[in-house]
mmCIF file of C-alpha atoms in Angstrom:
data_model
loop_
_atom_site.group_PDB
_atom_site.id
_atom_site.type_symbol
_atom_site.label_atom_id
_atom_site.label_comp_id
_atom_site.label_asym_id
_atom_site.label_seq_id
_atom_site.Cartn_x
_atom_site.Cartn_y
_atom_site.Cartn_z
ATOM 1 C CA MET A 9 94.547 88.715 67.561
ATOM 2 C CA ALA A 10 92.928 89.758 64.320
ATOM 3 C CA ASN A 11 96.094 90.964 62.577
ATOM 4 C CA LYS A 12 98.825 88.511 61.718
ATOM 5 C CA LEU A 13 102.219 89.247 63.172
ATOM 6 C CA SER A 14 105.446 88.141 61.571
ATOM 7 C CA THR A 15 107.728 85.875 63.523
ATOM 8 C CA VAL A 16 110.799 87.530 65.004
ATOM 9 C CA PHE A 17 113.861 85.341 64.619
ATOM 10 C CA THR A 18 117.487 86.304 64.303
ATOM 11 C CA SER A 19 120.727 84.505 65.036
ATOM 12 C CA TYR A 20 122.897 87.628 65.071
ATOM 13 C CA ALA A 21 123.269 89.009 68.589
ATOM 14 C CA PRO A 22 123.654 92.745 67.697
ATOM 15 C CA ASP A 23 120.383 92.625 65.716
ATOM 16 C CA ALA A 24 118.571 90.914 68.583
ATOM 17 C CA PHE A 25 119.943 93.437 71.085
ATOM 18 C CA ARG A 26 118.786 96.330 68.882
ATOM 19 C CA LEU A 27 115.240 94.878 68.765
ATOM 20 C CA LEU A 28 115.116 94.401 72.525
ATOM 21 C CA HIS A 29 113.002 97.479 73.310
ATOM 22 C CA GLY A 30 109.372 97.390 74.399
ATOM 23 C CA CYS A 31 106.897 95.874 76.830
ATOM 24 C CA PHE A 32 106.509 92.145 77.323
ATOM 25 C CA CYS A 33 104.314 90.038 79.563
ATOM 26 C CA ILE A 34 105.427 87.129 81.743
ATOM 27 C CA TYR A 35 103.787 84.773 84.231
ATOM 28 C CA LYS A 36 105.366 85.235 87.647
ATOM 29 C CA PRO A 37 105.424 82.032 89.715
ATOM 30 C CA ALA A 38 104.439 82.088 93.373
ATOM 31 C CA GLY A 39 107.324 82.205 95.830
ATOM 32 C CA MET A 40 109.572 84.320 93.577
ATOM 33 C CA ALA A 41 110.627 87.806 94.672
ATOM 34 C CA MET A 42 110.657 90.630 92.113
ATOM 35 C CA THR A 43 114.407 91.198 92.469
ATOM 36 C CA PHE A 44 115.090 87.526 91.772
ATOM 37 C CA LEU A 45 112.613 87.629 88.876
ATOM 38 C CA ARG A 46 114.533 90.494 87.280
ATOM 39 C CA ASP A 47 117.854 88.695 87.793
ATOM 40 C CA VAL A 48 116.493 85.567 86.079
ATOM 41 C CA ILE A 49 115.200 87.503 83.062
ATOM 42 C CA VAL A 50 118.384 89.529 82.635
ATOM 43 C CA GLY A 51 120.503 86.420 83.157
ATOM 44 C CA ASN A 52 118.587 84.583 80.438
ATOM 45 C CA LEU A 53 119.009 87.487 78.022
ATOM 46 C CA VAL A 54 122.755 87.626 78.681
ATOM 47 C CA ARG A 55 123.064 83.856 78.246
ATOM 48 C CA ASP A 56 121.089 83.719 74.998
ATOM 49 C CA LEU A 57 122.759 86.743 73.397
ATOM 50 C CA ASN A 58 126.254 85.462 74.144
ATOM 51 C CA ALA A 59 125.271 82.064 72.713
ATOM 52 C CA MET A 60 124.279 83.688 69.396
ATOM 53 C CA ASP A 61 126.566 84.940 66.656
ATOM 54 C CA VAL A 62 128.254 87.878 68.365
ATOM 55 C CA ARG A 63 130.344 90.636 66.877
ATOM 56 C CA PRO A 64 133.534 89.105 65.442
ATOM 57 C CA ARG A 65 136.917 89.820 66.901
ATOM 58 C CA GLY A 66 138.536 92.952 65.574
ATOM 59 C CA SER A 67 141.702 93.079 63.494
ATOM 60 C CA LEU A 68 144.978 94.824 64.171
ATOM 61 C CA VAL A 69 146.464 96.546 61.109
ATOM 62 C CA LYS A 70 150.258 96.706 61.166
ATOM 63 C CA ILE A 71 152.287 98.886 58.750
ATOM 64 C CA GLU A 72 156.029 98.221 58.504
ATOM 65 C CA LYS A 73 158.894 99.029 56.152
ATOM 66 C CA GLN A 74 159.847 96.257 53.807
ATOM 67 C CA ARG A 75 163.599 96.813 54.340
ATOM 68 C CA SER A 76 165.557 99.237 56.355
ATOM 69 C CA ASP A 77 167.138 100.719 53.217
ATOM 70 C CA SER A 78 163.810 101.031 51.384
ATOM 71 C CA ASN A 79 160.776 103.263 51.712
ATOM 72 C CA ALA A 80 158.376 100.498 50.614
ATOM 73 C CA LEU A 81 155.682 99.692 53.196
ATOM 74 C CA ILE A 82 154.087 96.370 54.011
ATOM 75 C CA VAL A 83 150.548 96.278 55.448
ATOM 76 C CA THR A 84 149.659 93.182 57.434
ATOM 77 C CA THR A 85 146.460 92.304 59.303
ATOM 78 C CA LEU A 86 146.725 90.404 62.554
ATOM 79 C CA PRO A 87 144.088 89.172 65.011
ATOM 80 C CA ASP A 88 143.423 91.702 67.756
ATOM 81 C CA PHE A 89 143.569 89.592 70.888
ATOM 82 C CA ALA A 90 142.739 92.667 72.982
ATOM 83 C CA ASP A 91 139.189 92.400 71.529
ATOM 84 C CA ASP A 92 138.860 88.650 72.111
ATOM 85 C CA PRO A 93 136.014 87.568 74.487
ATOM 86 C CA LEU A 94 138.494 85.227 76.170
ATOM 87 C CA VAL A 95 140.505 88.299 77.159
ATOM 88 C CA ILE A 96 137.917 91.020 77.823
ATOM 89 C CA GLY A 97 135.005 88.769 78.771
ATOM 90 C CA PRO A 98 131.602 88.127 77.152
ATOM 91 C CA ARG A 99 130.139 90.634 74.709
ATOM 92 C CA TYR A 100 126.990 91.164 76.825
ATOM 93 C CA ILE A 101 126.775 91.529 80.583
ATOM 94 C CA LYS A 102 123.920 92.207 83.009
ATOM 95 C CA GLU A 103 124.740 95.908 83.224
ATOM 96 C CA ASP A 104 123.828 96.291 79.525
ATOM 97 C CA PHE A 105 120.134 95.701 80.236
ATOM 98 C CA LYS A 106 117.474 97.846 81.825
ATOM 99 C CA VAL A 107 114.316 95.996 82.934
ATOM 100 C CA ALA A 108 111.393 97.564 84.795
ATOM 101 C CA PHE A 109 108.012 96.279 85.984
ATOM 102 C CA THR A 110 104.717 98.147 85.906
ATOM 103 C CA GLU A 111 104.201 97.324 89.575
ATOM 104 C CA GLY A 112 105.601 95.158 92.312
ATOM 105 C CA MET A 113 103.964 91.837 93.099
ATOM 106 C CA HIS A 114 104.049 90.103 96.460
ATOM 107 C CA ARG A 115 106.418 87.165 96.727
ATOM 108 C CA GLN A 116 103.539 84.709 97.245
ATOM 109 C CA ALA A 117 101.386 86.091 94.419
ATOM 110 C CA ALA A 118 101.451 84.568 90.952
ATOM 111 C CA GLY A 119 100.156 85.631 87.577
ATOM 112 C CA VAL A 120 100.438 88.283 84.885
ATOM 113 C CA CYS A 121 103.389 90.646 85.229
ATOM 114 C CA VAL A 122 103.861 93.399 82.626
ATOM 115 C CA SER A 123 107.505 94.360 82.136
ATOM 116 C CA GLY A 124 109.565 96.707 80.005
ATOM 117 C CA VAL A 125 113.060 96.344 78.617
ATOM 118 C CA GLY A 126 115.258 99.097 77.194
ATOM 119 C CA ASP A 127 113.138 101.970 75.912
ATOM 120 C CA GLY A 128 110.098 99.917 76.916
ATOM 121 C CA CYS A 129 110.695 100.924 80.544
ATOM 122 C CA GLN A 130 109.008 104.261 79.743
ATOM 123 C CA GLN A 131 106.053 102.390 78.264
ATOM 124 C CA ALA A 132 105.873 100.266 81.400
ATOM 125 C CA ARG A 133 105.673 103.427 83.519
ATOM 126 C CA ARG A 134 102.832 104.743 81.340
ATOM 127 C CA VAL A 135 100.974 101.456 81.781
ATOM 128 C CA ARG A 136 101.465 101.808 85.546
ATOM 129 C CA ASP A 137 100.199 105.396 85.565
ATOM 130 C CA ALA A 138 97.117 104.370 83.549
ATOM 131 C CA LYS A 139 95.872 102.545 86.685
ATOM 132 C CA HIS A 140 94.387 99.606 84.859
ATOM 133 C CA VAL A 141 91.942 97.317 86.604
ATOM 134 C CA LYS A 142 93.507 94.044 87.730
ATOM 135 C CA VAL A 143 91.662 90.736 87.974
ATOM 136 C CA TYR A 144 92.635 88.231 90.656
ATOM 137 C CA GLU A 145 91.492 84.722 91.449
ATOM 138 C CA ILE A 146 91.740 84.422 95.229
ATOM 139 C CA THR A 147 91.384 81.011 96.848
ATOM 140 C CA GLY A 148 90.313 80.820 100.477
ATOM 141 C CA GLN A 149 89.857 78.052 102.996
ATOM 142 C CA LEU A 150 87.014 78.091 105.485
ATOM 143 C CA GLY A 151 87.360 76.998 109.088
ATOM 144 C CA THR A 152 90.848 78.361 109.831
ATOM 145 C CA ALA A 153 92.117 81.791 110.857
ATOM 146 C CA THR A 154 95.770 82.835 110.966
ATOM 147 C CA GLU A 155 97.550 85.873 112.357
ATOM 148 C CA ASN A 156 98.331 87.288 108.893
ATOM 149 C CA PHE A 157 95.163 85.954 107.165
ATOM 150 C CA SER A 158 97.144 83.633 104.855
ATOM 151 C CA HIS A 159 98.103 79.961 104.988
ATOM 152 C CA LEU A 160 101.698 80.931 105.841
ATOM 153 C CA GLY A 161 100.739 82.503 109.160
ATOM 154 C CA ARG A 162 100.369 80.954 112.594
ATOM 155 C CA ILE A 163 96.944 79.415 113.163
ATOM 156 C CA VAL A 164 95.042 81.306 115.860
ATOM 157 C CA GLU A 165 91.518 79.920 115.531
ATOM 158 C CA LYS A 166 89.518 77.032 114.098
ATOM 159 C CA SER A 167 85.779 77.014 113.478
ATOM 160 C CA THR A 168 83.023 75.071 111.787
ATOM 161 C CA TYR A 169 81.880 75.811 108.251
ATOM 162 C CA SER A 170 79.233 73.185 107.520
ATOM 163 C CA HIS A 171 76.525 75.873 107.652
ATOM 164 C CA VAL A 172 78.145 77.881 104.830
ATOM 165 C CA SER A 173 76.442 77.534 101.437
ATOM 166 C CA LEU A 174 77.071 79.015 98.013
ATOM 167 C CA GLN A 175 74.030 81.264 98.344
ATOM 168 C CA LYS A 176 75.284 82.697 101.649
ATOM 169 C CA LEU A 177 78.730 83.299 100.169
ATOM 170 C CA GLU A 178 77.279 85.102 97.148
ATOM 171 C CA ARG A 179 75.150 87.330 99.401
ATOM 172 C CA VAL A 180 78.217 88.285 101.442
ATOM 173 C CA ILE A 181 80.411 89.165 98.467
ATOM 174 C CA SER A 182 77.536 91.097 96.871
ATOM 175 C CA ALA A 183 77.221 93.165 100.050
ATOM 176 C CA ILE A 184 80.990 93.826 100.106
ATOM 177 C CA GLN A 185 80.925 94.917 96.446
ATOM 178 C CA ALA A 186 77.992 97.250 97.110
ATOM 179 C CA ALA A 187 79.786 98.743 100.123
ATOM 180 C CA HIS A 188 82.880 99.533 98.034
ATOM 181 C CA LEU A 189 80.753 101.069 95.288
ATOM 182 C CA LYS A 190 78.922 103.231 97.812
ATOM 183 C CA ALA A 191 82.222 104.320 99.379
ATOM 184 C CA SER A 192 83.553 105.537 96.013
ATOM 185 C CA TYR A 193 80.419 107.649 95.441
ATOM 186 C CA ASN A 194 80.542 108.964 99.010
ATOM 187 C CA TYR A 195 84.105 110.140 98.340
ATOM 188 C CA LEU A 196 82.725 112.178 95.454
ATOM 189 C CA GLY A 197 79.923 113.517 97.628
ATOM 190 C CA VAL A 198 77.295 112.080 95.264
ATOM 191 C CA ASN A 199 74.098 110.310 96.269
ATOM 192 C CA MET A 200 73.868 106.915 94.550
ATOM 193 C CA GLN A 201 70.200 107.601 93.793
ATOM 194 C CA SER A 202 70.872 110.949 92.100
ATOM 195 C CA GLN A 203 71.192 111.982 88.466
ATOM 196 C CA GLU A 204 74.871 112.822 89.015
ATOM 197 C CA ALA A 205 75.553 109.224 90.061
ATOM 198 C CA TYR A 206 73.824 107.972 86.920
ATOM 199 C CA LYS A 207 75.944 110.238 84.704
ATOM 200 C CA LEU A 208 79.124 109.053 86.400
ATOM 201 C CA ALA A 209 78.106 105.417 85.969
ATOM 202 C CA ILE A 210 77.464 105.698 82.217
ATOM 203 C CA SER A 211 80.539 107.839 81.504
ATOM 204 C CA GLY A 212 83.012 105.071 82.308
ATOM 205 C CA MET A 213 85.131 103.683 85.102
ATOM 206 C CA ILE A 214 86.594 106.171 87.581
ATOM 207 C CA ARG A 215 90.104 105.449 88.816
ATOM 208 C CA PRO A 216 91.639 106.594 92.117
ATOM 209 C CA THR A 217 94.464 109.131 92.054
ATOM 210 C CA GLU A 218 96.348 107.861 95.111
ATOM 211 C CA ASP A 219 98.198 104.554 95.007
ATOM 212 C CA ARG A 220 97.128 103.678 98.543
ATOM 213 C CA GLN A 221 93.418 104.046 97.768
ATOM 214 C CA THR A 222 92.084 100.547 97.022
ATOM 215 C CA VAL A 223 88.895 100.277 94.989
ATOM 216 C CA ILE A 224 87.034 97.002 94.350
ATOM 217 C CA TYR A 225 84.793 97.104 91.276
ATOM 218 C CA ALA A 226 83.447 93.551 91.182
ATOM 219 C CA LEU A 227 83.438 90.319 93.182
ATOM 220 C CA LYS A 228 82.265 86.942 91.912
ATOM 221 C CA CYS A 229 82.452 83.403 93.244
ATOM 222 C CA ILE A 230 83.832 81.114 90.531
ATOM 223 C CA HIS A 231 84.390 77.966 92.602
ATOM 224 C CA PHE A 232 82.832 76.617 95.790
ATOM 225 C CA SER A 233 83.810 73.277 97.271
ATOM 226 C CA PRO A 234 83.949 73.599 101.100
ATOM 227 C CA PRO A 235 86.267 74.251 102.731
ATOM 228 C CA GLN A 236 87.825 75.682 99.541
ATOM 229 C CA PHE A 237 86.314 78.556 97.595
ATOM 230 C CA THR A 238 87.609 80.916 94.910
ATOM 231 C CA ILE A 239 86.436 84.438 94.183
ATOM 232 C CA GLU A 240 87.285 86.673 91.258
ATOM 233 C CA VAL A 241 88.224 90.211 92.295
ATOM 234 C CA GLN A 242 88.404 93.224 89.971
ATOM 235 C CA CYS A 243 90.290 95.987 91.738
ATOM 236 C CA ILE A 244 92.850 98.799 91.615
ATOM 237 C CA ASN A 245 95.705 99.604 94.034
ATOM 238 C CA GLU A 246 95.383 96.247 95.743
ATOM 239 C CA THR A 247 97.998 94.537 97.886
ATOM 240 C CA LEU A 248 98.226 90.906 98.878
ATOM 241 C CA PRO A 249 97.703 91.695 102.596
ATOM 242 C CA TYR A 250 94.562 93.626 101.623
ATOM 243 C CA LEU A 251 93.223 90.679 99.608
ATOM 244 C CA SER A 252 94.107 88.317 102.459
ATOM 245 C CA LYS A 253 92.156 90.488 104.870
ATOM 246 C CA LEU A 254 89.243 90.499 102.424
ATOM 247 C CA ILE A 255 89.096 86.686 102.610
ATOM 248 C CA HIS A 256 89.269 86.932 106.409
ATOM 249 C CA GLU A 257 86.338 89.377 106.478
ATOM 250 C CA ILE A 258 84.297 87.121 104.216
ATOM 251 C CA GLY A 259 84.831 84.296 106.688
ATOM 252 C CA LEU A 260 83.672 86.481 109.582
ATOM 253 C CA GLU A 261 80.551 87.576 107.681
ATOM 254 C CA LEU A 262 79.745 83.894 107.126
ATOM 255 C CA LYS A 263 79.891 83.325 110.909
ATOM 256 C CA SER A 264 83.059 81.295 110.443
ATOM 257 C CA THR A 265 86.735 81.940 109.697
ATOM 258 C CA ALA A 266 88.760 81.861 106.503
ATOM 259 C CA MET A 267 92.324 82.275 105.307
ATOM 260 C CA MET A 268 93.812 82.880 101.874
ATOM 261 C CA THR A 269 95.697 79.971 100.323
ATOM 262 C CA GLN A 270 96.407 81.246 96.807
ATOM 263 C CA ALA A 271 96.398 84.488 94.818
ATOM 264 C CA ARG A 272 96.703 84.530 91.037
ATOM 265 C CA LYS A 273 96.480 87.631 88.842
ATOM 266 C CA THR A 274 94.795 86.650 85.583
ATOM 267 C CA GLN A 275 94.537 90.074 83.954
ATOM 268 C CA HIS A 276 96.196 93.483 84.087
ATOM 269 C CA GLY A 277 94.158 95.866 81.973
ATOM 270 C CA HIS A 278 94.373 94.583 78.392
ATOM 271 C CA PHE A 279 97.076 92.063 79.284
ATOM 272 C CA ARG A 280 95.585 88.639 79.887
ATOM 273 C CA ILE A 281 97.038 85.401 81.096
ATOM 274 C CA GLU A 282 97.236 84.038 77.523
ATOM 275 C CA HIS A 283 99.700 86.832 76.722
ATOM 276 C CA ALA A 284 102.072 85.846 79.545
ATOM 277 C CA LEU A 285 105.231 83.810 78.994
ATOM 278 C CA LEU A 286 105.880 80.847 81.260
ATOM 279 C CA ARG A 287 109.302 80.550 82.860
ATOM 280 C CA LYS A 288 110.464 78.001 80.275
ATOM 281 C CA HIS A 289 109.786 80.656 77.600
ATOM 282 C CA TRP A 290 111.849 83.446 79.189
ATOM 283 C CA THR A 291 114.282 83.337 76.271
ATOM 284 C CA ILE A 292 115.494 86.042 73.906
ATOM 285 C CA GLN A 293 113.482 84.781 70.916
ATOM 286 C CA ASP A 294 110.239 84.330 72.896
ATOM 287 C CA ILE A 295 110.594 87.743 74.540
ATOM 288 C CA LEU A 296 111.202 89.423 71.172
ATOM 289 C CA GLN A 297 108.118 87.696 69.794
ATOM 290 C CA ASN A 298 106.072 88.714 72.839
ATOM 291 C CA ILE A 299 107.176 92.357 72.484
ATOM 292 C CA GLN A 300 105.804 92.396 68.954
ATOM 293 C CA HIS A 301 102.673 90.469 69.923
ATOM 294 C CA ILE A 302 101.513 92.836 72.675
ATOM 295 C CA ARG A 303 102.749 96.099 71.116
ATOM 296 C CA PRO A 304 99.224 96.934 69.825
ATOM 297 C CA LEU A 305 97.891 96.586 73.380
ATOM 298 C CA VAL A 306 100.277 99.337 74.510
ATOM 299 C CA THR A 307 100.136 101.729 71.562
ATOM 300 C CA LYS A 308 96.336 101.620 71.157
ATOM 301 C CA ASP A 309 95.548 101.985 74.860
ATOM 302 C CA LYS A 310 93.930 105.397 75.347
ATOM 303 C CA ASN A 311 94.358 105.171 79.143
ATOM 304 C CA THR A 312 98.140 105.407 78.810
ATOM 305 C CA HIS A 313 97.646 109.070 77.850
ATOM 306 C CA ALA A 314 97.098 111.281 80.892
ATOM 307 C CA LYS A 315 94.499 113.493 79.205
ATOM 308 C CA ASN A 316 92.184 110.510 78.707
ATOM 309 C CA ARG A 317 92.231 109.249 82.299
ATOM 310 C CA ARG A 318 89.407 110.085 84.683
ATOM 311 C CA THR A 319 90.250 110.016 88.383
ATOM 312 C CA LEU A 320 88.210 110.262 91.540
ATOM 313 C CA ASP A 321 89.685 113.663 92.444
ATOM 314 C CA GLU A 322 88.890 115.077 89.001
ATOM 315 C CA GLU A 323 85.314 113.823 89.194
ATOM 316 C CA LYS A 324 85.029 115.229 92.705
ATOM 317 C CA GLN A 325 86.005 118.690 91.450
ATOM 318 C CA ILE A 326 83.530 118.416 88.569
ATOM 319 C CA THR A 327 80.761 117.359 90.936
ATOM 320 C CA ILE A 328 81.437 120.173 93.409
ATOM 321 C CA THR A 329 81.488 122.732 90.580
ATOM 322 C CA ALA A 330 78.171 121.454 89.274
ATOM 323 C CA THR A 331 76.558 121.891 92.687
ATOM 324 C CA GLY A 332 77.778 125.509 92.904
ATOM 325 C CA GLU A 333 80.175 125.025 95.828
ATOM 326 C CA ASP A 334 83.333 127.132 96.129
ATOM 327 C CA LEU A 335 86.517 125.281 95.300
#
């Protein structure tokens, strides 16, 4: 980043806990459920905070008479064992933390996962509502079909793939991308060859309003070594079963079969894979540093403000109004 950010480091637990508010970005490994992911992050925060310099044990002030026949008072200070961590437990527990994710990721998917902690949970919800475009690298394997379109499913068919070339694969994914683009314009009731379609294209990306409405903006083959191939997918409102089925359909269009073997999310809007913390860096100091590092990506994102987002339904209303139809 262009601006230099100061390093966040503190050894005093209350100061670190007070700074623990904002969005941070982690790299989710494949095979890890979101509930377990949250438990690991919260567990690491609890462990690291309790290992730091915590609030000292309180004192018990005792006021007594010096002698029974005198009114003089003696003030003594004693350790308050009722405030000792060995008696009441650790200073920080899991219930002290609130962690939220911008979206759920399938157990078998890996990659960028934007999260919020403390007050950052509201920021995470705004990032979710902004409907950023996600970029996936999907790896498929030709010659095999399974019942759930992934390598974890039961094999139902085997086929040849020696006739498949890179040129044929690129033609197929180009046709699929064009079909998705045409479907988005058909939803708006706009002819792709019209002036209205041109105005929509130059005005910026249009995002769907419904979470179940998947839109693919771009497809590109980035690796081809039969039977393995990898395509880069830019999409919104995707699910892993949907991407698995996409690989299956590509195999059918190539007069063969294919299954998905790996799915990795490399980008979520402005959040890229270089911003994500690996599991060995899920520590309090690294998370605090990451919160500061990606804060400009959250605060300067115009799409996190509802008035700046353009959706398919809004564009559909604008298009219908322009054509003189009754709403």
